[in-house]
Amino acid sequence: MSTASKVLIAIGVLCIIIGILWPVISKTPIGRLPGDILIKRENSTFYFPIMTSIVISIVLSLILFLFGRFR
């Protein structure tokens, strides 16, 4: 099996896992953390999840570090 087909299968499996876990993920406070910027005006809303982005970045960095460390 070629590398491209393995990557496509992995992406498909990841999408299925995310789809199954979506109801659980949507109930977590991720996305509504203190530090996220929310500006509501009369007819518009601006949301910038800066703290959520930082937390996700740190978690992904740790996961990738551990995968590289124990590989």
PDB file of N, CA and C in Angstrom:
ATOM      1  N   MET A   1       0.846  -1.164   0.000  1.00  0.00           N
ATOM      2  CA  MET A   1       0.000   0.000   0.000  1.00  0.00           C
ATOM      3  C   MET A   1       0.899   1.237   0.000  1.00  0.00           C
ATOM      4  N   SER A   2       0.564   2.211  -0.819  1.00  0.00           N
ATOM      5  CA  SER A   2       1.402   3.404  -0.929  1.00  0.00           C
ATOM      6  C   SER A   2       1.169   4.352   0.251  1.00  0.00           C
ATOM      7  N   THR A   3       2.062   5.302   0.379  1.00  0.00           N
ATOM      8  CA  THR A   3       1.985   6.264   1.476  1.00  0.00           C
ATOM      9  C   THR A   3       0.742   7.135   1.365  1.00  0.00           C
ATOM     10  N   ALA A   4       0.398   7.534   0.151  1.00  0.00           N
ATOM     11  CA  ALA A   4      -0.773   8.396  -0.042  1.00  0.00           C
ATOM     12  C   ALA A   4      -2.049   7.694   0.404  1.00  0.00           C
ATOM     13  N   SER A   5      -2.174   6.419   0.105  1.00  0.00           N
ATOM     14  CA  SER A   5      -3.384   5.702   0.503  1.00  0.00           C
ATOM     15  C   SER A   5      -3.445   5.537   2.022  1.00  0.00           C
ATOM     16  N   LYS A   6      -2.303   5.340   2.671  1.00  0.00           N
ATOM     17  CA  LYS A   6      -2.282   5.242   4.127  1.00  0.00           C
ATOM     18  C   LYS A   6      -2.689   6.558   4.773  1.00  0.00           C
ATOM     19  N   VAL A   7      -2.229   7.660   4.192  1.00  0.00           N
ATOM     20  CA  VAL A   7      -2.582   8.975   4.719  1.00  0.00           C
ATOM     21  C   VAL A   7      -4.079   9.220   4.562  1.00  0.00           C
ATOM     22  N   LEU A   8      -4.644   8.877   3.423  1.00  0.00           N
ATOM     23  CA  LEU A   8      -6.076   9.068   3.203  1.00  0.00           C
ATOM     24  C   LEU A   8      -6.907   8.197   4.143  1.00  0.00           C
ATOM     25  N   ILE A   9      -6.478   6.979   4.374  1.00  0.00           N
ATOM     26  CA  ILE A   9      -7.189   6.109   5.309  1.00  0.00           C
ATOM     27  C   ILE A   9      -7.108   6.675   6.722  1.00  0.00           C
ATOM     28  N   ALA A  10      -5.948   7.161   7.118  1.00  0.00           N
ATOM     29  CA  ALA A  10      -5.782   7.749   8.450  1.00  0.00           C
ATOM     30  C   ALA A  10      -6.662   8.986   8.619  1.00  0.00           C
ATOM     31  N   ILE A  11      -6.742   9.817   7.597  1.00  0.00           N
ATOM     32  CA  ILE A  11      -7.599  11.007   7.659  1.00  0.00           C
ATOM     33  C   ILE A  11      -9.063  10.599   7.771  1.00  0.00           C
ATOM     34  N   GLY A  12      -9.465   9.583   7.031  1.00  0.00           N
ATOM     35  CA  GLY A  12     -10.838   9.091   7.103  1.00  0.00           C
ATOM     36  C   GLY A  12     -11.183   8.547   8.477  1.00  0.00           C
ATOM     37  N   VAL A  13     -10.278   7.773   9.055  1.00  0.00           N
ATOM     38  CA  VAL A  13     -10.505   7.227  10.398  1.00  0.00           C
ATOM     39  C   VAL A  13     -10.577   8.354  11.420  1.00  0.00           C
ATOM     40  N   LEU A  14      -9.719   9.344  11.287  1.00  0.00           N
ATOM     41  CA  LEU A  14      -9.740  10.493  12.186  1.00  0.00           C
ATOM     42  C   LEU A  14     -11.064  11.253  12.082  1.00  0.00           C
ATOM     43  N   CYS A  15     -11.568  11.438  10.877  1.00  0.00           N
ATOM     44  CA  CYS A  15     -12.860  12.110  10.685  1.00  0.00           C
ATOM     45  C   CYS A  15     -13.997  11.318  11.329  1.00  0.00           C
ATOM     46  N   ILE A  16     -13.955  10.001  11.212  1.00  0.00           N
ATOM     47  CA  ILE A  16     -14.985   9.160  11.827  1.00  0.00           C
ATOM     48  C   ILE A  16     -14.926   9.272  13.346  1.00  0.00           C
ATOM     49  N   ILE A  17     -13.731   9.238  13.909  1.00  0.00           N
ATOM     50  CA  ILE A  17     -13.577   9.349  15.364  1.00  0.00           C
ATOM     51  C   ILE A  17     -14.073  10.703  15.857  1.00  0.00           C
ATOM     52  N   ILE A  18     -13.722  11.766  15.163  1.00  0.00           N
ATOM     53  CA  ILE A  18     -14.185  13.104  15.547  1.00  0.00           C
ATOM     54  C   ILE A  18     -15.704  13.194  15.447  1.00  0.00           C
ATOM     55  N   GLY A  19     -16.277  12.604  14.405  1.00  0.00           N
ATOM     56  CA  GLY A  19     -17.728  12.607  14.249  1.00  0.00           C
ATOM     57  C   GLY A  19     -18.440  11.873  15.363  1.00  0.00           C
ATOM     58  N   ILE A  20     -17.864  10.772  15.806  1.00  0.00           N
ATOM     59  CA  ILE A  20     -18.472  10.008  16.896  1.00  0.00           C
ATOM     60  C   ILE A  20     -18.353  10.765  18.219  1.00  0.00           C
ATOM     61  N   LEU A  21     -17.222  11.412  18.437  1.00  0.00           N
ATOM     62  CA  LEU A  21     -16.988  12.125  19.696  1.00  0.00           C
ATOM     63  C   LEU A  21     -17.550  13.544  19.717  1.00  0.00           C
ATOM     64  N   TRP A  22     -18.087  14.027  18.602  1.00  0.00           N
ATOM     65  CA  TRP A  22     -18.536  15.419  18.516  1.00  0.00           C
ATOM     66  C   TRP A  22     -19.560  15.801  19.588  1.00  0.00           C
ATOM     67  N   PRO A  23     -20.582  14.983  19.881  1.00  0.00           N
ATOM     68  CA  PRO A  23     -21.530  15.378  20.938  1.00  0.00           C
ATOM     69  C   PRO A  23     -20.862  15.563  22.301  1.00  0.00           C
ATOM     70  N   VAL A  24     -19.870  14.757  22.605  1.00  0.00           N
ATOM     71  CA  VAL A  24     -19.159  14.880  23.880  1.00  0.00           C
ATOM     72  C   VAL A  24     -18.263  16.115  23.865  1.00  0.00           C
ATOM     73  N   ILE A  25     -17.580  16.333  22.749  1.00  0.00           N
ATOM     74  CA  ILE A  25     -16.654  17.461  22.632  1.00  0.00           C
ATOM     75  C   ILE A  25     -17.398  18.796  22.718  1.00  0.00           C
ATOM     76  N   SER A  26     -18.594  18.860  22.149  1.00  0.00           N
ATOM     77  CA  SER A  26     -19.324  20.132  22.124  1.00  0.00           C
ATOM     78  C   SER A  26     -19.814  20.552  23.504  1.00  0.00           C
ATOM     79  N   LYS A  27     -19.881  19.630  24.459  1.00  0.00           N
ATOM     80  CA  LYS A  27     -20.332  19.977  25.809  1.00  0.00           C
ATOM     81  C   LYS A  27     -19.193  20.411  26.730  1.00  0.00           C
ATOM     82  N   THR A  28     -17.952  20.291  26.281  1.00  0.00           N
ATOM     83  CA  THR A  28     -16.821  20.723  27.095  1.00  0.00           C
ATOM     84  C   THR A  28     -16.679  22.242  27.022  1.00  0.00           C
ATOM     85  N   PRO A  29     -16.040  22.846  28.010  1.00  0.00           N
ATOM     86  CA  PRO A  29     -15.912  24.308  27.990  1.00  0.00           C
ATOM     87  C   PRO A  29     -14.861  24.833  27.014  1.00  0.00           C
ATOM     88  N   ILE A  30     -14.234  23.943  26.238  1.00  0.00           N
ATOM     89  CA  ILE A  30     -13.268  24.407  25.240  1.00  0.00           C
ATOM     90  C   ILE A  30     -14.017  25.290  24.249  1.00  0.00           C
ATOM     91  N   GLY A  31     -13.525  26.470  24.028  1.00  0.00           N
ATOM     92  CA  GLY A  31     -14.185  27.426  23.152  1.00  0.00           C
ATOM     93  C   GLY A  31     -14.864  28.531  23.934  1.00  0.00           C
ATOM     94  N   ARG A  32     -14.967  28.353  25.242  1.00  0.00           N
ATOM     95  CA  ARG A  32     -15.555  29.377  26.098  1.00  0.00           C
ATOM     96  C   ARG A  32     -14.667  29.600  27.322  1.00  0.00           C
ATOM     97  N   LEU A  33     -13.381  29.612  27.091  1.00  0.00           N
ATOM     98  CA  LEU A  33     -12.427  29.782  28.184  1.00  0.00           C
ATOM     99  C   LEU A  33     -12.246  31.257  28.516  1.00  0.00           C
ATOM    100  N   PRO A  34     -11.868  31.554  29.768  1.00  0.00           N
ATOM    101  CA  PRO A  34     -11.518  32.935  30.084  1.00  0.00           C
ATOM    102  C   PRO A  34     -10.306  33.343  29.245  1.00  0.00           C
ATOM    103  N   GLY A  35     -10.363  34.484  28.639  1.00  0.00           N
ATOM    104  CA  GLY A  35      -9.295  34.929  27.756  1.00  0.00           C
ATOM    105  C   GLY A  35      -9.723  34.922  26.305  1.00  0.00           C
ATOM    106  N   ASP A  36     -10.808  34.209  25.989  1.00  0.00           N
ATOM    107  CA  ASP A  36     -11.370  34.262  24.643  1.00  0.00           C
ATOM    108  C   ASP A  36     -12.097  35.597  24.482  1.00  0.00           C
ATOM    109  N   ILE A  37     -11.939  36.206  23.340  1.00  0.00           N
ATOM    110  CA  ILE A  37     -12.506  37.529  23.098  1.00  0.00           C
ATOM    111  C   ILE A  37     -13.850  37.382  22.397  1.00  0.00           C
ATOM    112  N   LEU A  38     -14.880  37.979  22.978  1.00  0.00           N
ATOM    113  CA  LEU A  38     -16.222  37.964  22.400  1.00  0.00           C
ATOM    114  C   LEU A  38     -16.757  39.388  22.417  1.00  0.00           C
ATOM    115  N   ILE A  39     -17.014  39.928  21.235  1.00  0.00           N
ATOM    116  CA  ILE A  39     -17.549  41.281  21.106  1.00  0.00           C
ATOM    117  C   ILE A  39     -18.897  41.177  20.408  1.00  0.00           C
ATOM    118  N   LYS A  40     -19.959  41.595  21.107  1.00  0.00           N
ATOM    119  CA  LYS A  40     -21.309  41.573  20.531  1.00  0.00           C
ATOM    120  C   LYS A  40     -21.759  43.008  20.292  1.00  0.00           C
ATOM    121  N   ARG A  41     -22.181  43.268  19.085  1.00  0.00           N
ATOM    122  CA  ARG A  41     -22.748  44.568  18.719  1.00  0.00           C
ATOM    123  C   ARG A  41     -24.213  44.353  18.350  1.00  0.00           C
ATOM    124  N   GLU A  42     -24.849  45.393  17.866  1.00  0.00           N
ATOM    125  CA  GLU A  42     -26.270  45.311  17.537  1.00  0.00           C
ATOM    126  C   GLU A  42     -26.574  44.210  16.524  1.00  0.00           C
ATOM    127  N   ASN A  43     -25.827  44.194  15.425  1.00  0.00           N
ATOM    128  CA  ASN A  43     -26.136  43.229  14.372  1.00  0.00           C
ATOM    129  C   ASN A  43     -24.933  42.379  13.974  1.00  0.00           C
ATOM    130  N   SER A  44     -23.935  42.303  14.825  1.00  0.00           N
ATOM    131  CA  SER A  44     -22.772  41.476  14.503  1.00  0.00           C
ATOM    132  C   SER A  44     -22.129  40.944  15.784  1.00  0.00           C
ATOM    133  N   THR A  45     -21.424  39.863  15.615  1.00  0.00           N
ATOM    134  CA  THR A  45     -20.695  39.247  16.723  1.00  0.00           C
ATOM    135  C   THR A  45     -19.309  38.877  16.235  1.00  0.00           C
ATOM    136  N   PHE A  46     -18.301  39.212  17.035  1.00  0.00           N
ATOM    137  CA  PHE A  46     -16.925  38.849  16.719  1.00  0.00           C
ATOM    138  C   PHE A  46     -16.408  37.974  17.845  1.00  0.00           C
ATOM    139  N   TYR A  47     -15.915  36.794  17.493  1.00  0.00           N
ATOM    140  CA  TYR A  47     -15.400  35.853  18.475  1.00  0.00           C
ATOM    141  C   TYR A  47     -13.997  35.450  18.078  1.00  0.00           C
ATOM    142  N   PHE A  48     -13.036  35.658  18.974  1.00  0.00           N
ATOM    143  CA  PHE A  48     -11.648  35.274  18.725  1.00  0.00           C
ATOM    144  C   PHE A  48     -11.185  34.395  19.884  1.00  0.00           C
ATOM    145  N   PRO A  49     -11.096  33.085  19.669  1.00  0.00           N
ATOM    146  CA  PRO A  49     -10.761  32.154  20.759  1.00  0.00           C
ATOM    147  C   PRO A  49      -9.258  32.066  21.018  1.00  0.00           C
ATOM    148  N   ILE A  50      -8.667  33.135  21.513  1.00  0.00           N
ATOM    149  CA  ILE A  50      -7.210  33.168  21.678  1.00  0.00           C
ATOM    150  C   ILE A  50      -6.735  32.179  22.746  1.00  0.00           C
ATOM    151  N   MET A  51      -7.411  32.106  23.882  1.00  0.00           N
ATOM    152  CA  MET A  51      -6.981  31.190  24.938  1.00  0.00           C
ATOM    153  C   MET A  51      -7.209  29.739  24.529  1.00  0.00           C
ATOM    154  N   THR A  52      -8.305  29.472  23.854  1.00  0.00           N
ATOM    155  CA  THR A  52      -8.563  28.125  23.350  1.00  0.00           C
ATOM    156  C   THR A  52      -7.481  27.714  22.368  1.00  0.00           C
ATOM    157  N   SER A  53      -7.069  28.632  21.506  1.00  0.00           N
ATOM    158  CA  SER A  53      -6.008  28.333  20.541  1.00  0.00           C
ATOM    159  C   SER A  53      -4.691  28.029  21.244  1.00  0.00           C
ATOM    160  N   ILE A  54      -4.391  28.763  22.297  1.00  0.00           N
ATOM    161  CA  ILE A  54      -3.153  28.526  23.046  1.00  0.00           C
ATOM    162  C   ILE A  54      -3.188  27.159  23.724  1.00  0.00           C
ATOM    163  N   VAL A  55      -4.317  26.817  24.340  1.00  0.00           N
ATOM    164  CA  VAL A  55      -4.441  25.519  25.018  1.00  0.00           C
ATOM    165  C   VAL A  55      -4.312  24.373  24.020  1.00  0.00           C
ATOM    166  N   ILE A  56      -4.989  24.470  22.884  1.00  0.00           N
ATOM    167  CA  ILE A  56      -4.907  23.423  21.861  1.00  0.00           C
ATOM    168  C   ILE A  56      -3.485  23.308  21.332  1.00  0.00           C
ATOM    169  N   SER A  57      -2.813  24.430  21.136  1.00  0.00           N
ATOM    170  CA  SER A  57      -1.435  24.414  20.659  1.00  0.00           C
ATOM    171  C   SER A  57      -0.506  23.722  21.650  1.00  0.00           C
ATOM    172  N   ILE A  58      -0.672  24.009  22.927  1.00  0.00           N
ATOM    173  CA  ILE A  58       0.171  23.379  23.948  1.00  0.00           C
ATOM    174  C   ILE A  58      -0.080  21.873  24.007  1.00  0.00           C
ATOM    175  N   VAL A  59      -1.346  21.473  23.973  1.00  0.00           N
ATOM    176  CA  VAL A  59      -1.674  20.042  24.030  1.00  0.00           C
ATOM    177  C   VAL A  59      -1.115  19.310  22.820  1.00  0.00           C
ATOM    178  N   LEU A  60      -1.307  19.861  21.627  1.00  0.00           N
ATOM    179  CA  LEU A  60      -0.777  19.213  20.424  1.00  0.00           C
ATOM    180  C   LEU A  60       0.749  19.171  20.433  1.00  0.00           C
ATOM    181  N   SER A  61       1.384  20.223  20.927  1.00  0.00           N
ATOM    182  CA  SER A  61       2.847  20.227  21.021  1.00  0.00           C
ATOM    183  C   SER A  61       3.343  19.135  21.957  1.00  0.00           C
ATOM    184  N   LEU A  62       2.670  18.964  23.087  1.00  0.00           N
ATOM    185  CA  LEU A  62       3.057  17.906  24.023  1.00  0.00           C
ATOM    186  C   LEU A  62       2.860  16.518  23.424  1.00  0.00           C
ATOM    187  N   ILE A  63       1.749  16.318  22.734  1.00  0.00           N
ATOM    188  CA  ILE A  63       1.488  15.019  22.106  1.00  0.00           C
ATOM    189  C   ILE A  63       2.544  14.713  21.057  1.00  0.00           C
ATOM    190  N   LEU A  64       2.841  15.680  20.205  1.00  0.00           N
ATOM    191  CA  LEU A  64       3.849  15.456  19.169  1.00  0.00           C
ATOM    192  C   LEU A  64       5.240  15.264  19.769  1.00  0.00           C
ATOM    193  N   PHE A  65       5.541  15.966  20.851  1.00  0.00           N
ATOM    194  CA  PHE A  65       6.822  15.785  21.529  1.00  0.00           C
ATOM    195  C   PHE A  65       6.942  14.366  22.080  1.00  0.00           C
ATOM    196  N   LEU A  66       5.864  13.889  22.700  1.00  0.00           N
ATOM    197  CA  LEU A  66       5.897  12.538  23.265  1.00  0.00           C
ATOM    198  C   LEU A  66       5.996  11.478  22.180  1.00  0.00           C
ATOM    199  N   PHE A  67       5.299  11.668  21.055  1.00  0.00           N
ATOM    200  CA  PHE A  67       5.416  10.721  19.944  1.00  0.00           C
ATOM    201  C   PHE A  67       6.845  10.693  19.415  1.00  0.00           C
ATOM    202  N   GLY A  68       7.464  11.849  19.308  1.00  0.00           N
ATOM    203  CA  GLY A  68       8.838  11.910  18.823  1.00  0.00           C
ATOM    204  C   GLY A  68       9.835  11.351  19.824  1.00  0.00           C
ATOM    205  N   ARG A  69       9.534  11.521  21.083  1.00  0.00           N
ATOM    206  CA  ARG A  69      10.434  11.066  22.147  1.00  0.00           C
ATOM    207  C   ARG A  69      10.465   9.540  22.259  1.00  0.00           C
ATOM    208  N   PHE A  70       9.304   8.908  22.142  1.00  0.00           N
ATOM    209  CA  PHE A  70       9.205   7.459  22.322  1.00  0.00           C
ATOM    210  C   PHE A  70       9.211   6.689  21.021  1.00  0.00           C
ATOM    211  N   ARG A  71       9.537   7.320  19.955  1.00  0.00           N
ATOM    212  CA  ARG A  71       9.545   6.674  18.641  1.00  0.00           C
ATOM    213  C   ARG A  71      10.769   5.889  18.409  1.00  0.00           C
TER     214      ARG A  71
END
